[in-house]
PDB file of C-alpha atoms in Angstrom:
ATOM      1  CA  UNK S   1      -0.232   0.073   0.091  1.00  0.00           C
ATOM      2  CA  UNK S   2       1.062   3.555  -1.000  1.00  0.00           C
ATOM      3  CA  UNK S   3       0.736   6.305   1.717  1.00  0.00           C
ATOM      4  CA  UNK S   4      -1.847   9.107   0.790  1.00  0.00           C
ATOM      5  CA  UNK S   5      -0.319  12.009  -0.871  1.00  0.00           C
ATOM      6  CA  UNK S   6      -1.687  15.122   0.019  1.00  0.00           C
ATOM      7  CA  UNK S   7      -2.527  18.085  -2.115  1.00  0.00           C
ATOM      8  CA  UNK S   8      -0.670  20.427   0.126  1.00  0.00           C
ATOM      9  CA  UNK S   9       3.224  20.928   0.753  1.00  0.00           C
ATOM     10  CA  UNK S  10       4.681  20.536   4.111  1.00  0.00           C
ATOM     11  CA  UNK S  11       4.664  23.787   5.978  1.00  0.00           C
ATOM     12  CA  UNK S  12       8.029  25.805   5.757  1.00  0.00           C
ATOM     13  CA  UNK S  13       9.676  26.862   8.968  1.00  0.00           C
ATOM     14  CA  UNK S  14       8.266  30.436   8.002  1.00  0.00           C
ATOM     15  CA  UNK S  15       4.850  29.045   7.500  1.00  0.00           C
ATOM     16  CA  UNK S  16       4.823  26.941  10.584  1.00  0.00           C
ATOM     17  CA  UNK S  17       2.067  28.296  12.888  1.00  0.00           C
ATOM     18  CA  UNK S  18       3.410  31.504  15.094  1.00  0.00           C
ATOM     19  CA  UNK S  19       1.998  32.058  18.466  1.00  0.00           C
ATOM     20  CA  UNK S  20      -0.584  34.783  18.139  1.00  0.00           C
ATOM     21  CA  UNK S  21       0.455  38.659  19.431  1.00  0.00           C
ATOM     22  CA  UNK S  22      -2.043  39.661  22.584  1.00  0.00           C
ATOM     23  CA  UNK S  23      -3.905  42.202  22.142  1.00  0.00           C
ATOM     24  CA  UNK S  24      -3.317  45.541  23.957  1.00  0.00           C
ATOM     25  CA  UNK S  25      -6.001  45.384  25.434  1.00  0.00           C
ATOM     26  CA  UNK S  26      -5.114  41.778  26.820  1.00  0.00           C
ATOM     27  CA  UNK S  27      -1.494  42.994  27.762  1.00  0.00           C
ATOM     28  CA  UNK S  28      -2.971  46.031  29.792  1.00  0.00           C
ATOM     29  CA  UNK S  29      -5.010  43.513  31.916  1.00  0.00           C
ATOM     30  CA  UNK S  30      -1.802  41.195  31.968  1.00  0.00           C
ATOM     31  CA  UNK S  31       0.018  44.179  33.569  1.00  0.00           C
ATOM     32  CA  UNK S  32      -2.556  45.142  36.136  1.00  0.00           C
ATOM     33  CA  UNK S  33      -2.905  41.700  37.381  1.00  0.00           C
ATOM     34  CA  UNK S  34       1.014  41.268  37.779  1.00  0.00           C
ATOM     35  CA  UNK S  35       1.629  44.911  39.219  1.00  0.00           C
ATOM     36  CA  UNK S  36      -1.784  46.552  40.101  1.00  0.00           C
ATOM     37  CA  UNK S  37      -0.970  49.641  42.131  1.00  0.00           C
ATOM     38  CA  UNK S  38       2.383  49.859  40.642  1.00  0.00           C
ATOM     39  CA  UNK S  39       1.146  50.055  37.064  1.00  0.00           C
ATOM     40  CA  UNK S  40      -1.478  52.688  37.958  1.00  0.00           C
ATOM     41  CA  UNK S  41       1.019  54.969  39.852  1.00  0.00           C
ATOM     42  CA  UNK S  42       3.375  54.715  36.866  1.00  0.00           C
ATOM     43  CA  UNK S  43       0.833  55.768  34.895  1.00  0.00           C
ATOM     44  CA  UNK S  44       0.005  58.984  37.029  1.00  0.00           C
ATOM     45  CA  UNK S  45       3.458  59.933  37.827  1.00  0.00           C
ATOM     46  CA  UNK S  46       4.262  59.958  33.970  1.00  0.00           C
ATOM     47  CA  UNK S  47       0.928  61.593  33.222  1.00  0.00           C
ATOM     48  CA  UNK S  48       1.913  64.245  35.974  1.00  0.00           C
ATOM     49  CA  UNK S  49       5.804  64.831  34.503  1.00  0.00           C
ATOM     50  CA  UNK S  50       4.401  65.105  30.997  1.00  0.00           C
ATOM     51  CA  UNK S  51       1.708  67.587  32.062  1.00  0.00           C
ATOM     52  CA  UNK S  52       4.364  69.653  34.431  1.00  0.00           C
ATOM     53  CA  UNK S  53       6.663  69.481  31.296  1.00  0.00           C
ATOM     54  CA  UNK S  54       4.531  70.872  28.696  1.00  0.00           C
ATOM     55  CA  UNK S  55       3.081  73.499  31.256  1.00  0.00           C
ATOM     56  CA  UNK S  56       6.707  74.795  31.782  1.00  0.00           C
ATOM     57  CA  UNK S  57       7.560  74.618  28.294  1.00  0.00           C
ATOM     58  CA  UNK S  58       4.578  76.843  27.643  1.00  0.00           C
ATOM     59  CA  UNK S  59       5.226  78.995  30.094  1.00  0.00           C
ATOM     60  CA  UNK S  60       8.429  79.600  29.006  1.00  0.00           C
ATOM     61  CA  UNK S  61       7.533  80.911  25.010  1.00  0.00           C
ATOM     62  CA  UNK S  62       6.583  77.457  23.398  1.00  0.00           C
ATOM     63  CA  UNK S  63       3.978  78.300  21.419  1.00  0.00           C
ATOM     64  CA  UNK S  64       1.644  75.763  20.183  1.00  0.00           C
ATOM     65  CA  UNK S  65       0.035  76.477  16.682  1.00  0.00           C
ATOM     66  CA  UNK S  66      -3.139  74.504  16.888  1.00  0.00           C
ATOM     67  CA  UNK S  67      -6.798  75.489  18.786  1.00  0.00           C
ATOM     68  CA  UNK S  68      -4.907  75.209  22.030  1.00  0.00           C
ATOM     69  CA  UNK S  69      -3.180  77.878  21.333  1.00  0.00           C
ATOM     70  CA  UNK S  70      -6.046  80.390  22.534  1.00  0.00           C
ATOM     71  CA  UNK S  71      -6.974  78.398  25.279  1.00  0.00           C
ATOM     72  CA  UNK S  72      -5.112  79.003  28.525  1.00  0.00           C
ATOM     73  CA  UNK S  73      -1.685  77.618  29.644  1.00  0.00           C
ATOM     74  CA  UNK S  74      -2.981  74.245  31.672  1.00  0.00           C
ATOM     75  CA  UNK S  75      -5.367  73.701  28.724  1.00  0.00           C
ATOM     76  CA  UNK S  76      -3.084  73.552  25.988  1.00  0.00           C
ATOM     77  CA  UNK S  77      -0.654  71.621  28.172  1.00  0.00           C
ATOM     78  CA  UNK S  78      -3.574  68.967  28.965  1.00  0.00           C
ATOM     79  CA  UNK S  79      -4.203  68.673  25.317  1.00  0.00           C
ATOM     80  CA  UNK S  80      -0.716  68.074  24.395  1.00  0.00           C
ATOM     81  CA  UNK S  81      -0.462  65.687  27.140  1.00  0.00           C
ATOM     82  CA  UNK S  82      -3.225  63.721  25.573  1.00  0.00           C
ATOM     83  CA  UNK S  83      -1.743  63.727  22.153  1.00  0.00           C
ATOM     84  CA  UNK S  84       1.737  61.779  23.699  1.00  0.00           C
ATOM     85  CA  UNK S  85      -0.888  59.453  25.270  1.00  0.00           C
ATOM     86  CA  UNK S  86       0.364  56.434  23.155  1.00  0.00           C
ATOM     87  CA  UNK S  87       3.891  57.252  23.735  1.00  0.00           C
ATOM     88  CA  UNK S  88       3.064  57.584  27.702  1.00  0.00           C
ATOM     89  CA  UNK S  89       1.290  54.317  27.663  1.00  0.00           C
ATOM     90  CA  UNK S  90       4.278  52.497  25.818  1.00  0.00           C
ATOM     91  CA  UNK S  91       6.886  54.201  28.345  1.00  0.00           C
ATOM     92  CA  UNK S  92       4.129  52.544  31.217  1.00  0.00           C
ATOM     93  CA  UNK S  93       4.393  49.129  29.472  1.00  0.00           C
ATOM     94  CA  UNK S  94       8.305  49.376  29.561  1.00  0.00           C
ATOM     95  CA  UNK S  95       9.043  50.987  32.729  1.00  0.00           C
ATOM     96  CA  UNK S  96       6.670  48.863  35.270  1.00  0.00           C
ATOM     97  CA  UNK S  97       8.133  45.992  35.113  1.00  0.00           C
ATOM     98  CA  UNK S  98      11.740  47.800  35.826  1.00  0.00           C
ATOM     99  CA  UNK S  99      10.405  49.688  38.645  1.00  0.00           C
ATOM    100  CA  UNK S 100       8.586  46.441  40.282  1.00  0.00           C
ATOM    101  CA  UNK S 101      12.174  45.309  40.584  1.00  0.00           C
ATOM    102  CA  UNK S 102      13.482  47.892  43.040  1.00  0.00           C
ATOM    103  CA  UNK S 103      13.536  45.740  46.324  1.00  0.00           C
ATOM    104  CA  UNK S 104      11.019  47.506  48.417  1.00  0.00           C
ATOM    105  CA  UNK S 105       8.701  47.724  45.670  1.00  0.00           C
ATOM    106  CA  UNK S 106       9.143  43.780  44.789  1.00  0.00           C
ATOM    107  CA  UNK S 107       8.540  43.021  48.483  1.00  0.00           C
ATOM    108  CA  UNK S 108       5.111  45.389  48.578  1.00  0.00           C
ATOM    109  CA  UNK S 109       3.963  43.359  45.575  1.00  0.00           C
ATOM    110  CA  UNK S 110       4.940  39.775  46.933  1.00  0.00           C
ATOM    111  CA  UNK S 111       2.818  40.987  50.409  1.00  0.00           C
ATOM    112  CA  UNK S 112      -0.107  42.181  48.719  1.00  0.00           C
ATOM    113  CA  UNK S 113      -0.658  40.292  45.281  1.00  0.00           C
ATOM    114  CA  UNK S 114      -3.561  38.740  46.630  1.00  0.00           C
ATOM    115  CA  UNK S 115      -5.405  42.041  47.099  1.00  0.00           C
ATOM    116  CA  UNK S 116      -6.007  42.548  43.214  1.00  0.00           C
ATOM    117  CA  UNK S 117      -5.641  39.284  41.130  1.00  0.00           C
ATOM    118  CA  UNK S 118      -8.571  37.105  40.675  1.00  0.00           C
TER     119      UNK S 118
END
Protein backbone atom coordinates (compact mmCIF):
# COMPACT_ATOMS: atom_id res chain seq x y z
CA UNK A 1 0.00 0.00 0.00
CA UNK A 2 1.12 3.50 -0.80
CA UNK A 3 0.78 6.30 1.77
CA UNK A 4 -1.86 8.92 0.96
CA UNK A 5 -0.59 11.84 -1.09
CA UNK A 6 -1.47 15.32 0.11
CA UNK A 7 -2.31 18.25 -2.14
CA UNK A 8 -0.39 20.69 0.03
CA UNK A 9 3.31 20.84 0.66
CA UNK A 10 4.61 20.49 4.19
CA UNK A 11 4.87 23.81 6.04
CA UNK A 12 8.17 25.59 5.87
CA UNK A 13 9.63 27.18 9.01
CA UNK A 14 8.32 30.59 7.95
CA UNK A 15 4.83 29.16 7.42
CA UNK A 16 4.78 27.34 10.76
CA UNK A 17 2.11 28.48 13.16
CA UNK A 18 3.33 31.47 15.11
CA UNK A 19 1.84 32.28 18.47
CA UNK A 20 -0.67 35.07 18.12
CA UNK A 21 0.40 38.39 19.65
CA UNK A 22 -1.97 39.38 22.47
CA UNK A 23 -4.05 42.50 21.96
CA UNK A 24 -3.17 45.73 23.71
CA UNK A 25 -6.13 45.32 26.07
CA UNK A 26 -5.03 41.78 26.98
CA UNK A 27 -1.51 43.03 27.64
CA UNK A 28 -2.91 45.84 29.82
CA UNK A 29 -5.02 43.36 31.82
CA UNK A 30 -1.96 41.16 32.36
CA UNK A 31 0.04 44.19 33.46
CA UNK A 32 -2.68 45.15 35.96
CA UNK A 33 -2.97 41.60 37.31
CA UNK A 34 0.76 41.26 37.75
CA UNK A 35 1.71 44.73 39.03
CA UNK A 36 -1.60 46.31 40.13
CA UNK A 37 -1.05 49.58 41.99
CA UNK A 38 2.53 49.93 40.74
CA UNK A 39 1.24 50.18 37.15
CA UNK A 40 -1.38 52.74 38.17
CA UNK A 41 1.16 54.80 40.11
CA UNK A 42 3.58 54.67 37.18
CA UNK A 43 0.85 55.85 34.81
CA UNK A 44 -0.17 58.78 37.03
CA UNK A 45 3.44 59.75 37.73
CA UNK A 46 4.25 59.85 34.01
CA UNK A 47 1.06 61.80 33.34
CA UNK A 48 2.03 64.38 35.97
CA UNK A 49 5.60 64.70 34.69
CA UNK A 50 4.49 65.12 31.07
CA UNK A 51 1.75 67.61 32.02
CA UNK A 52 4.16 69.65 34.13
CA UNK A 53 6.75 69.54 31.37
CA UNK A 54 4.34 70.85 28.77
CA UNK A 55 3.04 73.50 31.19
CA UNK A 56 6.55 74.78 31.89
CA UNK A 57 7.46 74.69 28.20
CA UNK A 58 4.40 76.76 27.30
CA UNK A 59 5.09 79.21 30.12
CA UNK A 60 8.69 79.62 28.91
CA UNK A 61 7.62 80.59 25.45
CA UNK A 62 6.70 77.48 23.43
CA UNK A 63 3.70 78.48 21.35
CA UNK A 64 1.46 75.62 20.25
CA UNK A 65 0.17 76.20 16.72
CA UNK A 66 -3.23 74.55 17.13
CA UNK A 67 -6.63 75.13 18.66
CA UNK A 68 -4.95 74.93 22.05
CA UNK A 69 -3.06 78.13 21.28
CA UNK A 70 -6.04 80.26 22.25
CA UNK A 71 -6.84 78.25 25.35
CA UNK A 72 -5.23 78.79 28.70
CA UNK A 73 -1.78 77.48 29.49
CA UNK A 74 -3.09 74.54 31.51
CA UNK A 75 -5.63 73.57 28.85
CA UNK A 76 -2.95 73.66 26.15
CA UNK A 77 -0.62 71.58 28.32
CA UNK A 78 -3.40 69.04 28.96
CA UNK A 79 -4.20 68.83 25.24
CA UNK A 80 -0.53 68.25 24.42
CA UNK A 81 -0.38 65.58 27.12
CA UNK A 82 -3.30 63.78 25.52
CA UNK A 83 -1.60 63.91 22.13
CA UNK A 84 1.40 61.98 23.46
CA UNK A 85 -0.77 59.44 25.31
CA UNK A 86 0.30 56.45 23.15
CA UNK A 87 3.95 57.18 23.91
CA UNK A 88 3.17 57.60 27.59
CA UNK A 89 1.33 54.27 27.74
CA UNK A 90 4.20 52.56 25.95
CA UNK A 91 6.50 53.97 28.61
CA UNK A 92 4.19 52.54 31.30
CA UNK A 93 4.49 49.08 29.73
CA UNK A 94 8.28 49.37 29.69
CA UNK A 95 8.88 51.09 33.04
CA UNK A 96 6.47 49.19 35.29
CA UNK A 97 8.40 45.88 35.27
CA UNK A 98 11.63 47.80 35.85
CA UNK A 99 10.15 49.68 38.80
CA UNK A 100 8.78 46.42 40.19
CA UNK A 101 12.35 45.08 40.45
CA UNK A 102 13.27 47.70 43.07
CA UNK A 103 13.52 45.68 46.31
CA UNK A 104 10.98 47.62 48.45
CA UNK A 105 8.50 47.65 45.56
CA UNK A 106 9.05 43.93 44.94
CA UNK A 107 8.35 43.18 48.62
CA UNK A 108 5.18 45.28 48.47
CA UNK A 109 3.99 43.37 45.40
CA UNK A 110 4.66 39.98 47.01
CA UNK A 111 2.86 40.88 50.24
CA UNK A 112 -0.20 42.40 48.58
CA UNK A 113 -0.62 40.48 45.28
CA UNK A 114 -3.67 38.64 46.65
CA UNK A 115 -5.57 41.91 47.01
CA UNK A 116 -5.88 42.67 43.30
CA UNK A 117 -5.37 39.34 41.54
CA UNK A 118 -8.36 37.18 40.75
